mmCIF file of C-alpha atoms in Angstrom:
data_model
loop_
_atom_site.group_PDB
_atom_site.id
_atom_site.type_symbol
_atom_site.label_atom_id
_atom_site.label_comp_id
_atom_site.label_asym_id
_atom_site.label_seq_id
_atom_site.Cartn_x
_atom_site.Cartn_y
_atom_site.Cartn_z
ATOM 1 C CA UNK A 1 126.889 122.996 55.210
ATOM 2 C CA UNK A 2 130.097 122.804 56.900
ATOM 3 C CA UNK A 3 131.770 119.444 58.352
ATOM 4 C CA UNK A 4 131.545 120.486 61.338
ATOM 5 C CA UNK A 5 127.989 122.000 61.084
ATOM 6 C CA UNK A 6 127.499 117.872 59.763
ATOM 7 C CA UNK A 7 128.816 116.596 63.143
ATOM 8 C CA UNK A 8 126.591 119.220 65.016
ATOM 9 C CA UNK A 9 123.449 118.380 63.530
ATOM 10 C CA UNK A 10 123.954 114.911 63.545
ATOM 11 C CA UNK A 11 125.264 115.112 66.732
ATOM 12 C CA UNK A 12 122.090 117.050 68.384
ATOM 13 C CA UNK A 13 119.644 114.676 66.469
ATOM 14 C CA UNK A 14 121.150 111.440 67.534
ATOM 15 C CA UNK A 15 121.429 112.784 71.294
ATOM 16 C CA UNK A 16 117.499 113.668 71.131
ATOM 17 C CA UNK A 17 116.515 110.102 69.146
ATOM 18 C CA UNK A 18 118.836 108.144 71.635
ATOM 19 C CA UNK A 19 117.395 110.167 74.898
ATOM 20 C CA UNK A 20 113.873 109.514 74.224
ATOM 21 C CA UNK A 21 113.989 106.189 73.314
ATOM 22 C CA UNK A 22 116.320 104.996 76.606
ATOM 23 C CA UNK A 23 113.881 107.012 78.580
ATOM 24 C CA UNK A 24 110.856 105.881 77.344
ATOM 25 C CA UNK A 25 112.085 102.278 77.934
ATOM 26 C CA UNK A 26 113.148 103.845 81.461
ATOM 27 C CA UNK A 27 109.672 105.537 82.814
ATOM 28 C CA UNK A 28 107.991 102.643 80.775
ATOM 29 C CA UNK A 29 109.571 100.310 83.192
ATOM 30 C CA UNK A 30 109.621 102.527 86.735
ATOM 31 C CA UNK A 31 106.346 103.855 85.895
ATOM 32 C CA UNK A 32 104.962 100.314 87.430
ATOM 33 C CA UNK A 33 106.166 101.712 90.448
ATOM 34 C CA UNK A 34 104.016 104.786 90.906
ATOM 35 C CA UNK A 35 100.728 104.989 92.367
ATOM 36 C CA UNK A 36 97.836 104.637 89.661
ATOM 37 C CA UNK A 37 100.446 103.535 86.405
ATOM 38 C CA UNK A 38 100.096 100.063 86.943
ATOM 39 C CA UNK A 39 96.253 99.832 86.940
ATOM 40 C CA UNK A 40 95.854 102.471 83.728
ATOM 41 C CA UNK A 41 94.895 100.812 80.420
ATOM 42 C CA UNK A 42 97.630 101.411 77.494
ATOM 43 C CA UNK A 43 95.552 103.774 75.980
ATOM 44 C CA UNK A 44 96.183 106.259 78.515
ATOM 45 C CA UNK A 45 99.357 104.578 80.110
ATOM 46 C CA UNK A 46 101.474 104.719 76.192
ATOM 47 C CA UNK A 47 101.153 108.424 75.423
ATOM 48 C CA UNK A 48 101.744 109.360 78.882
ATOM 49 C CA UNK A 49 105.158 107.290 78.310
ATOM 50 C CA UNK A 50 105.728 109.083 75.410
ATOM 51 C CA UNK A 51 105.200 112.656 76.808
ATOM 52 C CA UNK A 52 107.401 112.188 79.740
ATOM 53 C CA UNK A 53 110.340 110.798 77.461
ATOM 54 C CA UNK A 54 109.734 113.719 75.185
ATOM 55 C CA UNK A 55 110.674 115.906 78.247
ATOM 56 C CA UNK A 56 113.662 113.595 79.534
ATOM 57 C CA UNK A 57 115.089 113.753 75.782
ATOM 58 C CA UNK A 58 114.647 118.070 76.013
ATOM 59 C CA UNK A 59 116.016 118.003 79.425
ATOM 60 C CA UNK A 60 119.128 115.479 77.870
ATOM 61 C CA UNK A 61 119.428 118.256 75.414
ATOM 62 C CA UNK A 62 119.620 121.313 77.898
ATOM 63 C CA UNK A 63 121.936 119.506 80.458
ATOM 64 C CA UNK A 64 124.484 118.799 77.584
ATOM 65 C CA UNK A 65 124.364 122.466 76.442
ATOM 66 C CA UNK A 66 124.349 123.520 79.986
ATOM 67 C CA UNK A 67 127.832 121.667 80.357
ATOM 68 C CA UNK A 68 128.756 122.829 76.953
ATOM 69 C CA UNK A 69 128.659 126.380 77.944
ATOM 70 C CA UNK A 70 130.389 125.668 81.016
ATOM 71 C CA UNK A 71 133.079 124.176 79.229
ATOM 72 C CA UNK A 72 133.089 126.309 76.164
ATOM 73 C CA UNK A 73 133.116 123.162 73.534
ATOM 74 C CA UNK A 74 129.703 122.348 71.879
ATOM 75 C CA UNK A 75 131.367 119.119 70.377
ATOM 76 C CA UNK A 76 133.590 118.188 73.349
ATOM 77 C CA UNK A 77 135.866 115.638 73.763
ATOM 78 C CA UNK A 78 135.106 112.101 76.185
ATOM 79 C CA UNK A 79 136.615 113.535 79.461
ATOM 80 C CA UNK A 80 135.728 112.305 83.155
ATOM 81 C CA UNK A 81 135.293 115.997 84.201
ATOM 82 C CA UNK A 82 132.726 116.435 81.530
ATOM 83 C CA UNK A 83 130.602 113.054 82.326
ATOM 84 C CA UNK A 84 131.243 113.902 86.091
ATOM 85 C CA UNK A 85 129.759 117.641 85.469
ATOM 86 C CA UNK A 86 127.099 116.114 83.673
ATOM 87 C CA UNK A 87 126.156 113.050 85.626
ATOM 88 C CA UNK A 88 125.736 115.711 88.920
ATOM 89 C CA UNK A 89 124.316 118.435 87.092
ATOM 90 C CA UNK A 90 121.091 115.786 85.612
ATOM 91 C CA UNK A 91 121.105 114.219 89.570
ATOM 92 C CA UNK A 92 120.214 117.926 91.343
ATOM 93 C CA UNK A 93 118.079 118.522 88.245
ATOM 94 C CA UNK A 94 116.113 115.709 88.637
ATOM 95 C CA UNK A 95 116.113 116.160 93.220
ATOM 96 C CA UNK A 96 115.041 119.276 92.226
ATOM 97 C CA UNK A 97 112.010 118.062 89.218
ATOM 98 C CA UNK A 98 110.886 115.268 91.892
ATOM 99 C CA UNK A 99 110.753 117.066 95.109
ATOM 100 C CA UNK A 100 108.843 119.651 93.273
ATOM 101 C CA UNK A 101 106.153 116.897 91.765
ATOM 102 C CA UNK A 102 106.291 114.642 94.713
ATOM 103 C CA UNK A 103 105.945 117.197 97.925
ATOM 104 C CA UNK A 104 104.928 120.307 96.495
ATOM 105 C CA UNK A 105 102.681 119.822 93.546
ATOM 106 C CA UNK A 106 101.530 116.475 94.697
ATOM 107 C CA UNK A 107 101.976 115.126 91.106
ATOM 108 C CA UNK A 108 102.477 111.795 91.431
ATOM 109 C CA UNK A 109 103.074 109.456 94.451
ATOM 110 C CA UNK A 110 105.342 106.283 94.239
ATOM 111 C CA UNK A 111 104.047 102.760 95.397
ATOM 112 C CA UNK A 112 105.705 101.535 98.752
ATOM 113 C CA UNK A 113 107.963 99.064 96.234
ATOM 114 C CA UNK A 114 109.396 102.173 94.915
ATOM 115 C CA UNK A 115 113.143 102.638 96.447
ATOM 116 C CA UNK A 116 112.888 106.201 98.057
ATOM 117 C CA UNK A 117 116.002 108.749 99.392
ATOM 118 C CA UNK A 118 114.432 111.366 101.139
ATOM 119 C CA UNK A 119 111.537 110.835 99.983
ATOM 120 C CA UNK A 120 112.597 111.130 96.384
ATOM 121 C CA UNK A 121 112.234 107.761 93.898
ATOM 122 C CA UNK A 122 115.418 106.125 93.437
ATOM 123 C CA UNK A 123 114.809 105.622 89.722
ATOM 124 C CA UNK A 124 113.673 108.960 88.612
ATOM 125 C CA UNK A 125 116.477 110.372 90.708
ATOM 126 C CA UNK A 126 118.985 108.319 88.291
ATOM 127 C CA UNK A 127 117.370 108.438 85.339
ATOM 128 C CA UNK A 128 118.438 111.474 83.382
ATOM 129 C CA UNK A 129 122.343 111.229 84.403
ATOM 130 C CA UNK A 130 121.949 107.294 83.724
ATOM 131 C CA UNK A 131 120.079 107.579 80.244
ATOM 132 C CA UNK A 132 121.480 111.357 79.403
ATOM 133 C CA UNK A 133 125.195 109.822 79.794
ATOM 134 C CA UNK A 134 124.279 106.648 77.609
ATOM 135 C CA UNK A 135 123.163 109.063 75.039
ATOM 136 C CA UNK A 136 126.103 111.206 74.768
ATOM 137 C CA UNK A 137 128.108 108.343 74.569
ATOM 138 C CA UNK A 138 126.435 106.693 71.834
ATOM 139 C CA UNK A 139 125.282 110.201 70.230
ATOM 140 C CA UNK A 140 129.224 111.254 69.776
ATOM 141 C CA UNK A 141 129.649 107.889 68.253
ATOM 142 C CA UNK A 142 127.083 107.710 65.975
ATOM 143 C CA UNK A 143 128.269 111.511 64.872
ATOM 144 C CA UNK A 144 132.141 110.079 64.902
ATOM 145 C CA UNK A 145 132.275 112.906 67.682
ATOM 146 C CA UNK A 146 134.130 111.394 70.888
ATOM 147 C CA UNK A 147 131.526 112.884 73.262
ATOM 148 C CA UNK A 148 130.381 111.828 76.663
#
């Protein structure tokens, strides 16, 4: 395997391990604020944390390519256009993932403690530019790869 094919795979692996633990701590944390979550038993409550961070680390992953393509550079280099691209691109992503569960599909309701815009949780809105730039940052550094 090449160097570079090194810095890839470690890369990719550390972005997925760092997403899914920041956003398990994340929905472990706002999950308290939707309706039902605080009353379920950790039986139930843990594996349903699990799941959901499985998805936010996959989504992570597909928002980073996503800005990869767009900027031709798999491995790119810590720029604020590239954090800015991402940050926006994982904030309509997740308008677009809430709205969708919250009005359409009637998924999942928030409490009234739950900090809404337009209807759409506050937290969940954040969470995969907050936690998906977090682990680019830390994911390039952990593959010596000056990424997001």
């Amino acid at each position: 395997m090449t160097a570079t094919g090194r810095k890839q795979l470690v890369f990719f692996a550390a972005l997925w391990i760092v997403a899914f633990f920041l956003n398990f701590f994340w929905e472990s944390l706002h999950g308290l604020l939707f309706v039902d979550h605080p009353a379920m038993e950790a039986a139930s409550y843990v594996p349903m944390m699990l799941e959901m961070a499985s998805y936010d680390a996959v989504a992570v992953l597909g928002l980073y390519l996503f800005v990869a393509l767009v900027f031709r550079s798999l491995l790119r280099e810590n720029t604020v256009s590239h954090t800015a691209l991402f940050f926006l691109v994982a904030i309509i992503a997740a308008a677009v993932g809430e709205y969708a569960a919250v009005q359409i599909l009637h998924a999942w309701a928030y409490l009234p403690s739950m900090p809404t815009v337009s209807g759409i949780g506050l937290l969940p809105l954040m969470q995969l530019a907050v936690t998906g730039v977090a682990s680019i940052f830390v994911a390039g550094k952990l593959s010596s790869v000056n990424a997001d």
